[in-house]
Amino acid sequence: MKGKEKNKMKILIGTKNPGKIEGAKQAFEKYFNNVEIEGIPVKSEVGDQPINEEILQGAKNRVKNLKKYATDNNIEADFYISSEAGITNLLGEWLDINTVVIEDSNGFQSVGTSQGFPIPDKYIDEIKETELGKVMDKIFKGKELGKGKGGISFLTRNEVTRIDLTRNAFIMALTRHINEEIWK
């Protein structure tokens, strides 16, 4: 994929979440001009609170379902992308991470993750039963924090937002597309 010289780029993202859409837009605009992102809500086919491997599976399922939606509705896109946040203890501590999947129109797929932030053990059971966003809303007395700056903005005292985490995860996944000759 050539860099900024390409004309209008159509990207479909498997969500209507404004924070995720904005993060993806900022990432793609670092490498491409005339980026147009359309958010389409599709199912992740995993639980409301993805845990460990379900995080990547949910992101991959969203891309698969997004491509099916596009085919069924005769929509063409340059990229099909998704973002799935979840909690993992695969490193021995509970962390929240954001995993993204990017697939181009030729089926070339890549994965990226955001930085992870720690989750207090005392909230894990409640998070598993509901979801992190609902627990964060309760802790910070917010309303749908995951749709805007995210609970991470409170945890970092506005140093890092949900948009930042999403943007960085998409940049990590884009490394494979902007350097595709290394992988192909």
Backbone as CSV, one residue per row, in Angstrom:
resi,resn,N_x,N_y,N_z,CA_x,CA_y,CA_z,C_x,C_y,C_z
1,MET,0.862,-1.170,0.000,0.000,0.000,0.000,0.905,1.228,0.000
2,LYS,0.725,2.065,-0.971,1.507,3.300,-1.046,0.964,4.302,-0.030
3,GLY,1.808,5.217,0.350,1.461,6.160,1.405,0.428,7.198,1.047
4,LYS,0.787,8.450,1.196,-0.184,9.539,1.147,-0.687,9.877,-0.261
5,GLU,-0.104,9.280,-1.329,-0.522,9.702,-2.665,-1.852,9.106,-3.117
6,LYS,-2.370,8.128,-2.431,-3.639,7.502,-2.816,-4.795,8.507,-2.688
7,ASN,-5.763,8.383,-3.595,-6.926,9.272,-3.542,-7.777,8.952,-2.332
8,LYS,-9.084,9.124,-2.435,-9.977,8.920,-1.299,-9.932,7.473,-0.814
9,MET,-9.781,7.315,0.493,-9.715,5.992,1.101,-10.965,5.750,1.934
10,LYS,-11.668,4.662,1.614,-12.897,4.302,2.333,-12.554,3.211,3.345
11,ILE,-12.885,3.485,4.611,-12.631,2.545,5.697,-13.949,2.287,6.418
12,LEU,-14.236,1.019,6.643,-15.386,0.647,7.454,-14.871,0.141,8.790
13,ILE,-15.457,0.642,9.887,-15.081,0.194,11.226,-16.308,-0.418,11.891
14,GLY,-16.101,-1.530,12.561,-17.202,-2.287,13.144,-17.676,-1.771,14.483
15,THR,-18.054,-0.507,14.536,-18.564,0.103,15.763,-19.194,1.446,15.434
16,LYS,-20.007,1.935,16.361,-20.503,3.317,16.296,-19.879,4.136,17.427
17,ASN,-18.982,3.532,18.210,-18.354,4.212,19.341,-17.502,5.377,18.828
18,PRO,-17.867,6.622,19.196,-17.147,7.785,18.658,-15.669,7.826,19.049
19,GLY,-15.321,7.343,20.231,-13.912,7.330,20.648,-13.080,6.386,19.805
20,LYS,-13.627,5.225,19.497,-12.912,4.257,18.656,-12.791,4.766,17.224
21,ILE,-13.858,5.371,16.714,-13.833,5.907,15.345,-12.789,7.016,15.239
22,GLU,-12.771,7.922,16.205,-11.807,9.019,16.178,-10.366,8.510,16.300
23,GLY,-10.132,7.542,17.171,-8.791,6.972,17.307,-8.308,6.333,16.015
24,ALA,-9.193,5.596,15.348,-8.851,4.971,14.068,-8.570,6.030,13.015
25,LYS,-9.401,7.056,12.981,-9.237,8.138,11.996,-7.876,8.819,12.178
26,GLN,-7.530,9.125,13.415,-6.240,9.775,13.673,-5.065,8.892,13.238
27,ALA,-5.172,7.581,13.461,-4.093,6.668,13.065,-3.945,6.619,11.550
28,PHE,-5.035,6.415,10.841,-4.973,6.310,9.385,-4.514,7.617,8.754
29,GLU,-4.913,8.760,9.335,-4.523,10.054,8.769,-3.032,10.334,8.915
30,LYS,-2.338,9.603,9.762,-0.885,9.764,9.850,-0.188,9.227,8.602
31,TYR,-0.835,8.294,7.896,-0.199,7.620,6.767,-0.925,7.790,5.440
32,PHE,-2.177,8.231,5.463,-2.970,8.325,4.236,-3.744,9.642,4.207
33,ASN,-3.944,10.164,3.004,-4.765,11.358,2.812,-6.197,10.958,2.495
34,ASN,-7.117,11.905,2.653,-8.518,11.719,2.265,-9.143,10.462,2.859
35,VAL,-8.995,10.320,4.150,-9.529,9.171,4.861,-10.993,9.413,5.211
36,GLU,-11.846,8.457,4.845,-13.259,8.506,5.211,-13.573,7.227,5.987
37,ILE,-14.030,7.391,7.229,-14.351,6.235,8.059,-15.841,6.229,8.353
38,GLU,-16.451,5.071,8.094,-17.868,4.901,8.391,-18.012,3.828,9.473
39,GLY,-18.696,4.182,10.532,-18.938,3.248,11.620,-20.206,2.444,11.394
40,ILE,-20.062,1.131,11.460,-21.201,0.226,11.283,-21.200,-0.739,12.465
41,PRO,-22.262,-0.731,13.271,-22.278,-1.637,14.421,-22.457,-3.087,13.975
42,VAL,-21.506,-3.931,14.332,-21.589,-5.362,14.043,-21.262,-6.134,15.318
43,LYS,-21.681,-7.356,15.368,-21.489,-8.193,16.561,-20.065,-8.710,16.660
44,SER,-19.604,-8.821,17.917,-18.285,-9.389,18.181,-18.364,-10.896,18.397
45,GLU,-19.561,-11.375,18.714,-19.794,-12.793,18.980,-19.002,-13.317,20.179
46,VAL,-18.585,-12.408,21.060,-17.998,-12.781,22.343,-18.806,-12.060,23.421
47,GLY,-18.534,-12.333,24.680,-19.288,-11.719,25.761,-19.110,-10.209,25.822
48,ASP,-19.958,-9.569,26.620,-19.862,-8.114,26.790,-18.522,-7.699,27.377
49,GLN,-17.903,-8.587,28.161,-16.584,-8.312,28.716,-15.610,-9.384,28.225
50,PRO,-14.957,-9.123,27.091,-14.003,-10.102,26.579,-12.825,-10.306,27.544
51,ILE,-12.422,-11.572,27.672,-11.321,-11.928,28.562,-10.302,-12.748,27.768
52,ASN,-9.031,-12.388,27.910,-7.907,-13.083,27.281,-8.115,-13.259,25.775
53,GLU,-8.108,-14.499,25.275,-8.183,-14.741,23.829,-9.457,-14.209,23.187
54,GLU,-10.518,-14.005,23.985,-11.765,-13.475,23.432,-11.580,-12.060,22.877
55,ILE,-10.573,-11.344,23.361,-10.362,-9.966,22.896,-10.026,-9.975,21.405
56,LEU,-9.016,-10.745,21.027,-8.640,-10.838,19.613,-9.751,-11.494,18.803
57,GLN,-10.371,-12.535,19.350,-11.445,-13.212,18.623,-12.596,-12.252,18.336
58,GLY,-12.953,-11.425,19.306,-14.016,-10.449,19.104,-13.678,-9.459,18.005
59,ALA,-12.420,-8.990,17.970,-11.997,-8.047,16.929,-12.037,-8.716,15.558
60,LYS,-11.568,-9.955,15.481,-11.596,-10.674,14.198,-13.036,-10.935,13.751
61,ASN,-13.898,-11.290,14.698,-15.306,-11.526,14.357,-15.965,-10.257,13.834
62,ARG,-15.626,-9.126,14.423,-16.206,-7.862,13.948,-15.797,-7.587,12.498
63,VAL,-14.535,-7.841,12.157,-14.089,-7.631,10.777,-14.824,-8.583,9.836
64,LYS,-14.938,-9.849,10.223,-15.658,-10.843,9.414,-17.107,-10.384,9.195
65,ASN,-17.773,-9.953,10.260,-19.167,-9.515,10.158,-19.306,-8.203,9.395
66,LEU,-18.305,-7.350,9.487,-18.289,-6.094,8.740,-18.169,-6.369,7.239
67,LYS,-17.303,-7.305,6.879,-17.146,-7.663,5.467,-18.431,-8.280,4.917
68,LYS,-19.094,-9.095,5.711,-20.372,-9.694,5.290,-21.409,-8.588,5.086
69,TYR,-21.468,-7.643,6.036,-22.401,-6.514,5.915,-22.113,-5.740,4.617
70,ALA,-20.843,-5.478,4.359,-20.469,-4.718,3.160,-20.889,-5.471,1.895
71,THR,-20.635,-6.769,1.860,-21.031,-7.580,0.705,-22.542,-7.564,0.530
72,ASP,-23.265,-7.794,1.623,-24.728,-7.830,1.568,-25.335,-6.495,1.136
73,ASN,-24.620,-5.402,1.408,-25.141,-4.067,1.094,-24.406,-3.396,-0.062
74,ASN,-23.610,-4.191,-0.781,-22.899,-3.709,-1.964,-22.035,-2.476,-1.670
75,ILE,-21.288,-2.544,-0.572,-20.391,-1.457,-0.178,-18.957,-1.928,-0.388
76,GLU,-18.161,-1.108,-1.044,-16.744,-1.426,-1.228,-15.920,-0.551,-0.305
77,ALA,-14.846,-1.133,0.229,-13.964,-0.374,1.120,-12.520,-0.789,0.875
78,ASP,-11.612,0.114,1.211,-10.180,-0.188,1.134,-9.740,-0.987,2.350
79,PHE,-10.349,-0.681,3.506,-10.004,-1.375,4.747,-11.259,-1.676,5.547
80,TYR,-11.215,-2.816,6.227,-12.238,-3.227,7.185,-11.514,-3.340,8.517
81,ILE,-11.978,-2.595,9.515,-11.219,-2.527,10.763,-12.142,-2.687,11.971
82,SER,-11.536,-3.075,13.081,-12.314,-3.212,14.305,-11.412,-3.009,15.511
83,SER,-12.056,-2.788,16.638,-11.367,-2.583,17.902,-12.165,-3.275,18.994
84,GLU,-11.487,-4.052,19.805,-12.147,-4.759,20.910,-11.306,-4.568,22.166
85,ALA,-11.921,-4.013,23.192,-11.223,-3.860,24.475,-11.586,-5.037,25.363
86,GLY,-10.668,-5.388,26.230,-10.948,-6.488,27.138,-9.898,-6.558,28.226
87,ILE,-10.098,-7.506,29.125,-9.157,-7.675,30.227,-8.391,-8.987,30.054
88,THR,-7.122,-8.948,30.425,-6.280,-10.123,30.289,-5.392,-10.280,31.516
89,ASN,-5.132,-11.522,31.865,-4.161,-11.812,32.921,-3.073,-12.739,32.391
90,LEU,-2.886,-12.763,31.078,-1.908,-13.645,30.454,-0.468,-13.293,30.840
91,LEU,-0.243,-12.107,31.359,1.094,-11.714,31.828,1.219,-11.860,33.342
92,GLY,0.186,-12.394,33.979,0.233,-12.623,35.423,-0.455,-11.559,36.254
93,GLU,-0.853,-10.472,35.644,-1.582,-9.380,36.309,-2.761,-9.015,35.418
94,TRP,-3.849,-8.539,36.018,-5.002,-8.115,35.222,-4.735,-6.755,34.594
95,LEU,-4.857,-6.707,33.268,-4.675,-5.482,32.491,-5.857,-5.311,31.553
96,ASP,-6.186,-4.078,31.240,-7.144,-3.780,30.183,-6.338,-3.425,28.946
97,ILE,-6.647,-4.072,27.828,-5.983,-3.747,26.568,-7.025,-3.574,25.476
98,ASN,-6.614,-2.926,24.432,-7.436,-2.718,23.262,-6.740,-3.457,22.119
99,THR,-7.437,-4.378,21.473,-6.875,-5.110,20.347,-7.622,-4.705,19.093
100,VAL,-6.878,-4.437,18.035,-7.489,-4.032,16.772,-7.098,-4.996,15.670
101,VAL,-7.963,-5.080,14.676,-7.692,-5.857,13.473,-7.937,-4.945,12.280
102,ILE,-7.007,-4.990,11.338,-7.123,-4.246,10.084,-6.996,-5.259,8.955
103,GLU,-7.967,-5.245,8.044,-7.885,-6.110,6.866,-8.128,-5.258,5.630
104,ASP,-7.211,-5.362,4.658,-7.403,-4.577,3.445,-8.313,-5.329,2.475
105,SER,-8.614,-4.706,1.350,-9.562,-5.281,0.391,-9.041,-6.561,-0.252
106,ASN,-7.738,-6.838,-0.106,-7.155,-8.070,-0.636,-7.094,-9.183,0.402
107,GLY,-7.592,-8.923,1.614,-7.570,-9.942,2.660,-6.307,-9.965,3.497
108,PHE,-5.414,-8.998,3.284,-4.168,-8.897,4.066,-4.533,-8.326,5.435
109,GLN,-4.295,-9.110,6.488,-4.776,-8.744,7.823,-3.620,-8.501,8.785
110,SER,-3.841,-7.581,9.704,-2.864,-7.324,10.758,-3.577,-7.059,12.073
111,VAL,-2.811,-7.192,13.147,-3.329,-7.037,14.503,-2.414,-6.079,15.244
112,GLY,-2.990,-5.299,16.142,-2.202,-4.426,17.014,-2.886,-4.322,18.362
113,THR,-2.127,-3.922,19.353,-2.706,-3.706,20.680,-2.272,-2.348,21.207
114,SER,-3.046,-1.882,22.164,-2.708,-0.646,22.864,-1.823,-0.979,24.052
115,GLN,-1.407,0.069,24.729,-0.792,-0.117,26.034,-1.865,-0.713,26.938
116,GLY,-1.440,-1.430,27.956,-2.395,-1.968,28.916,-2.325,-1.195,30.213
117,PHE,-3.447,-1.107,30.903,-3.404,-0.478,32.218,-3.942,-1.455,33.253
118,PRO,-3.411,-1.386,34.486,-3.771,-2.365,35.502,-5.192,-2.185,36.012
119,ILE,-5.788,-3.315,36.376,-7.128,-3.347,36.945,-6.997,-3.864,38.378
120,PRO,-7.522,-3.140,39.366,-7.448,-3.635,40.748,-8.175,-4.975,40.890
121,ASP,-7.504,-5.930,41.522,-8.067,-7.270,41.711,-9.454,-7.229,42.350
122,LYS,-9.688,-6.259,43.233,-10.968,-6.226,43.947,-12.159,-5.981,43.028
123,TYR,-11.922,-5.533,41.789,-13.011,-5.278,40.847,-13.165,-6.359,39.777
124,ILE,-12.239,-7.305,39.712,-12.231,-8.279,38.611,-13.523,-9.079,38.526
125,ASP,-13.996,-9.627,39.641,-15.220,-10.434,39.587,-16.407,-9.622,39.085
126,GLU,-16.536,-8.394,39.561,-17.634,-7.529,39.117,-17.497,-7.193,37.631
127,ILE,-16.269,-6.947,37.180,-16.029,-6.638,35.770,-16.410,-7.837,34.907
128,LYS,-16.019,-9.036,35.328,-16.350,-10.243,34.566,-17.857,-10.447,34.467
129,GLU,-18.583,-10.099,35.517,-20.038,-10.266,35.525,-20.750,-9.200,34.703
130,THR,-20.172,-8.017,34.594,-20.800,-6.938,33.824,-19.856,-6.563,32.688
131,GLU,-19.118,-5.496,32.866,-18.055,-5.095,31.953,-17.294,-3.941,32.584
132,LEU,-16.069,-3.757,32.138,-15.203,-2.736,32.724,-15.843,-1.354,32.686
133,GLY,-16.451,-0.999,31.557,-17.052,0.333,31.425,-18.081,0.637,32.495
134,LYS,-18.906,-0.338,32.817,-19.937,-0.138,33.840,-19.309,0.024,35.222
135,VAL,-18.271,-0.735,35.495,-17.587,-0.613,36.787,-16.867,0.732,36.876
136,MET,-16.231,1.163,35.781,-15.568,2.472,35.761,-16.579,3.589,35.956
137,ASP,-17.736,3.480,35.308,-18.787,4.489,35.484,-19.161,4.600,36.961
138,LYS,-19.264,3.457,37.637,-19.620,3.441,39.057,-18.503,4.057,39.910
139,ILE,-17.264,3.673,39.642,-16.132,4.170,40.423,-15.995,5.695,40.273
140,PHE,-16.087,6.161,39.030,-15.856,7.585,38.754,-17.142,8.385,38.628
141,LYS,-18.274,7.754,38.977,-19.572,8.418,38.927,-19.808,9.089,37.573
142,GLY,-19.434,8.369,36.531,-19.583,8.890,35.173,-20.723,8.212,34.455
143,LYS,-20.920,8.592,33.241,-21.966,8.006,32.416,-21.345,7.674,31.068
144,GLU,-21.262,6.384,30.771,-20.718,5.912,29.498,-19.332,6.499,29.212
145,LEU,-18.442,6.328,30.167,-17.075,6.825,29.990,-16.402,6.194,28.776
146,GLY,-16.731,4.939,28.483,-16.117,4.228,27.363,-16.439,4.817,26.007
147,LYS,-17.466,5.651,25.941,-17.847,6.248,24.663,-17.103,7.558,24.389
148,GLY,-16.482,8.109,25.397,-15.759,9.368,25.216,-14.293,9.190,25.541
149,LYS,-13.840,9.925,26.551,-12.433,9.858,26.941,-12.075,8.537,27.600
150,GLY,-13.067,7.836,28.131,-12.821,6.553,28.778,-12.383,6.718,30.217
151,GLY,-12.517,5.633,30.959,-12.079,5.622,32.351,-10.586,5.876,32.475
152,ILE,-9.834,5.526,31.424,-8.382,5.736,31.459,-8.052,7.217,31.626
153,SER,-8.911,8.104,31.140,-8.635,9.540,31.305,-8.676,9.925,32.780
154,PHE,-9.549,9.268,33.550,-9.588,9.531,34.993,-8.377,8.912,35.683
155,LEU,-8.043,7.681,35.293,-6.910,6.992,35.917,-5.585,7.715,35.672
156,THR,-5.448,8.339,34.501,-4.192,9.038,34.167,-4.290,10.545,34.381
157,ARG,-5.390,10.970,34.976,-5.631,12.409,35.202,-5.512,13.202,33.903
158,ASN,-6.230,12.687,32.898,-6.330,13.298,31.564,-5.049,13.262,30.736
159,GLU,-4.106,12.427,31.089,-2.884,12.296,30.284,-3.124,11.393,29.069
160,VAL,-3.934,10.355,29.235,-4.227,9.395,28.167,-5.742,9.199,28.099
161,THR,-6.278,9.190,26.878,-7.721,8.981,26.694,-7.973,7.673,25.943
162,ARG,-9.219,7.287,25.868,-9.631,6.125,25.081,-9.219,6.304,23.632
163,ILE,-9.331,7.529,23.137,-8.929,7.822,21.757,-7.440,7.536,21.577
164,ASP,-6.608,7.940,22.542,-5.163,7.691,22.452,-4.859,6.198,22.384
165,LEU,-5.496,5.411,23.257,-5.259,3.968,23.279,-5.658,3.339,21.945
166,THR,-6.806,3.752,21.424,-7.286,3.205,20.154,-6.378,3.624,19.011
167,ARG,-6.015,4.898,18.967,-5.114,5.394,17.908,-3.812,4.599,17.910
168,ASN,-3.213,4.425,19.079,-1.930,3.731,19.154,-2.049,2.263,18.757
169,ALA,-3.144,1.611,19.120,-3.352,0.220,18.706,-3.455,0.129,17.185
170,PHE,-4.184,1.072,16.567,-4.293,1.060,15.107,-2.949,1.377,14.449
171,ILE,-2.163,2.266,15.013,-0.834,2.537,14.461,0.013,1.265,14.507
172,MET,-0.052,0.524,15.611,0.704,-0.728,15.709,0.274,-1.707,14.615
173,ALA,-1.026,-1.823,14.376,-1.507,-2.726,13.329,-1.153,-2.214,11.938
174,LEU,-1.142,-0.902,11.758,-0.812,-0.325,10.442,0.644,-0.559,10.045
175,THR,1.517,-0.845,11.001,2.927,-1.067,10.634,3.042,-2.165,9.585
176,ARG,2.184,-3.159,9.652,2.213,-4.249,8.683,1.735,-3.789,7.304
177,HIS,0.808,-2.847,7.249,0.281,-2.377,5.979,1.180,-1.332,5.328
178,ILE,1.808,-0.486,6.108,2.666,0.547,5.516,4.064,0.011,5.197
179,ASN,4.349,-1.202,5.665,5.622,-1.882,5.375,5.342,-3.290,4.843
180,GLU,4.302,-3.428,4.032,3.828,-4.758,3.674,4.861,-5.605,2.936
181,GLU,5.830,-4.971,2.293,6.856,-5.755,1.570,7.654,-6.654,2.530
182,ILE,7.721,-6.294,3.785,8.427,-7.118,4.770,7.651,-8.417,5.033
183,TRP,6.322,-8.350,4.982,5.488,-9.504,5.274,5.122,-10.335,4.055
184,LYS,5.129,-9.702,2.872,4.679,-10.419,1.660,5.854,-11.041,0.922
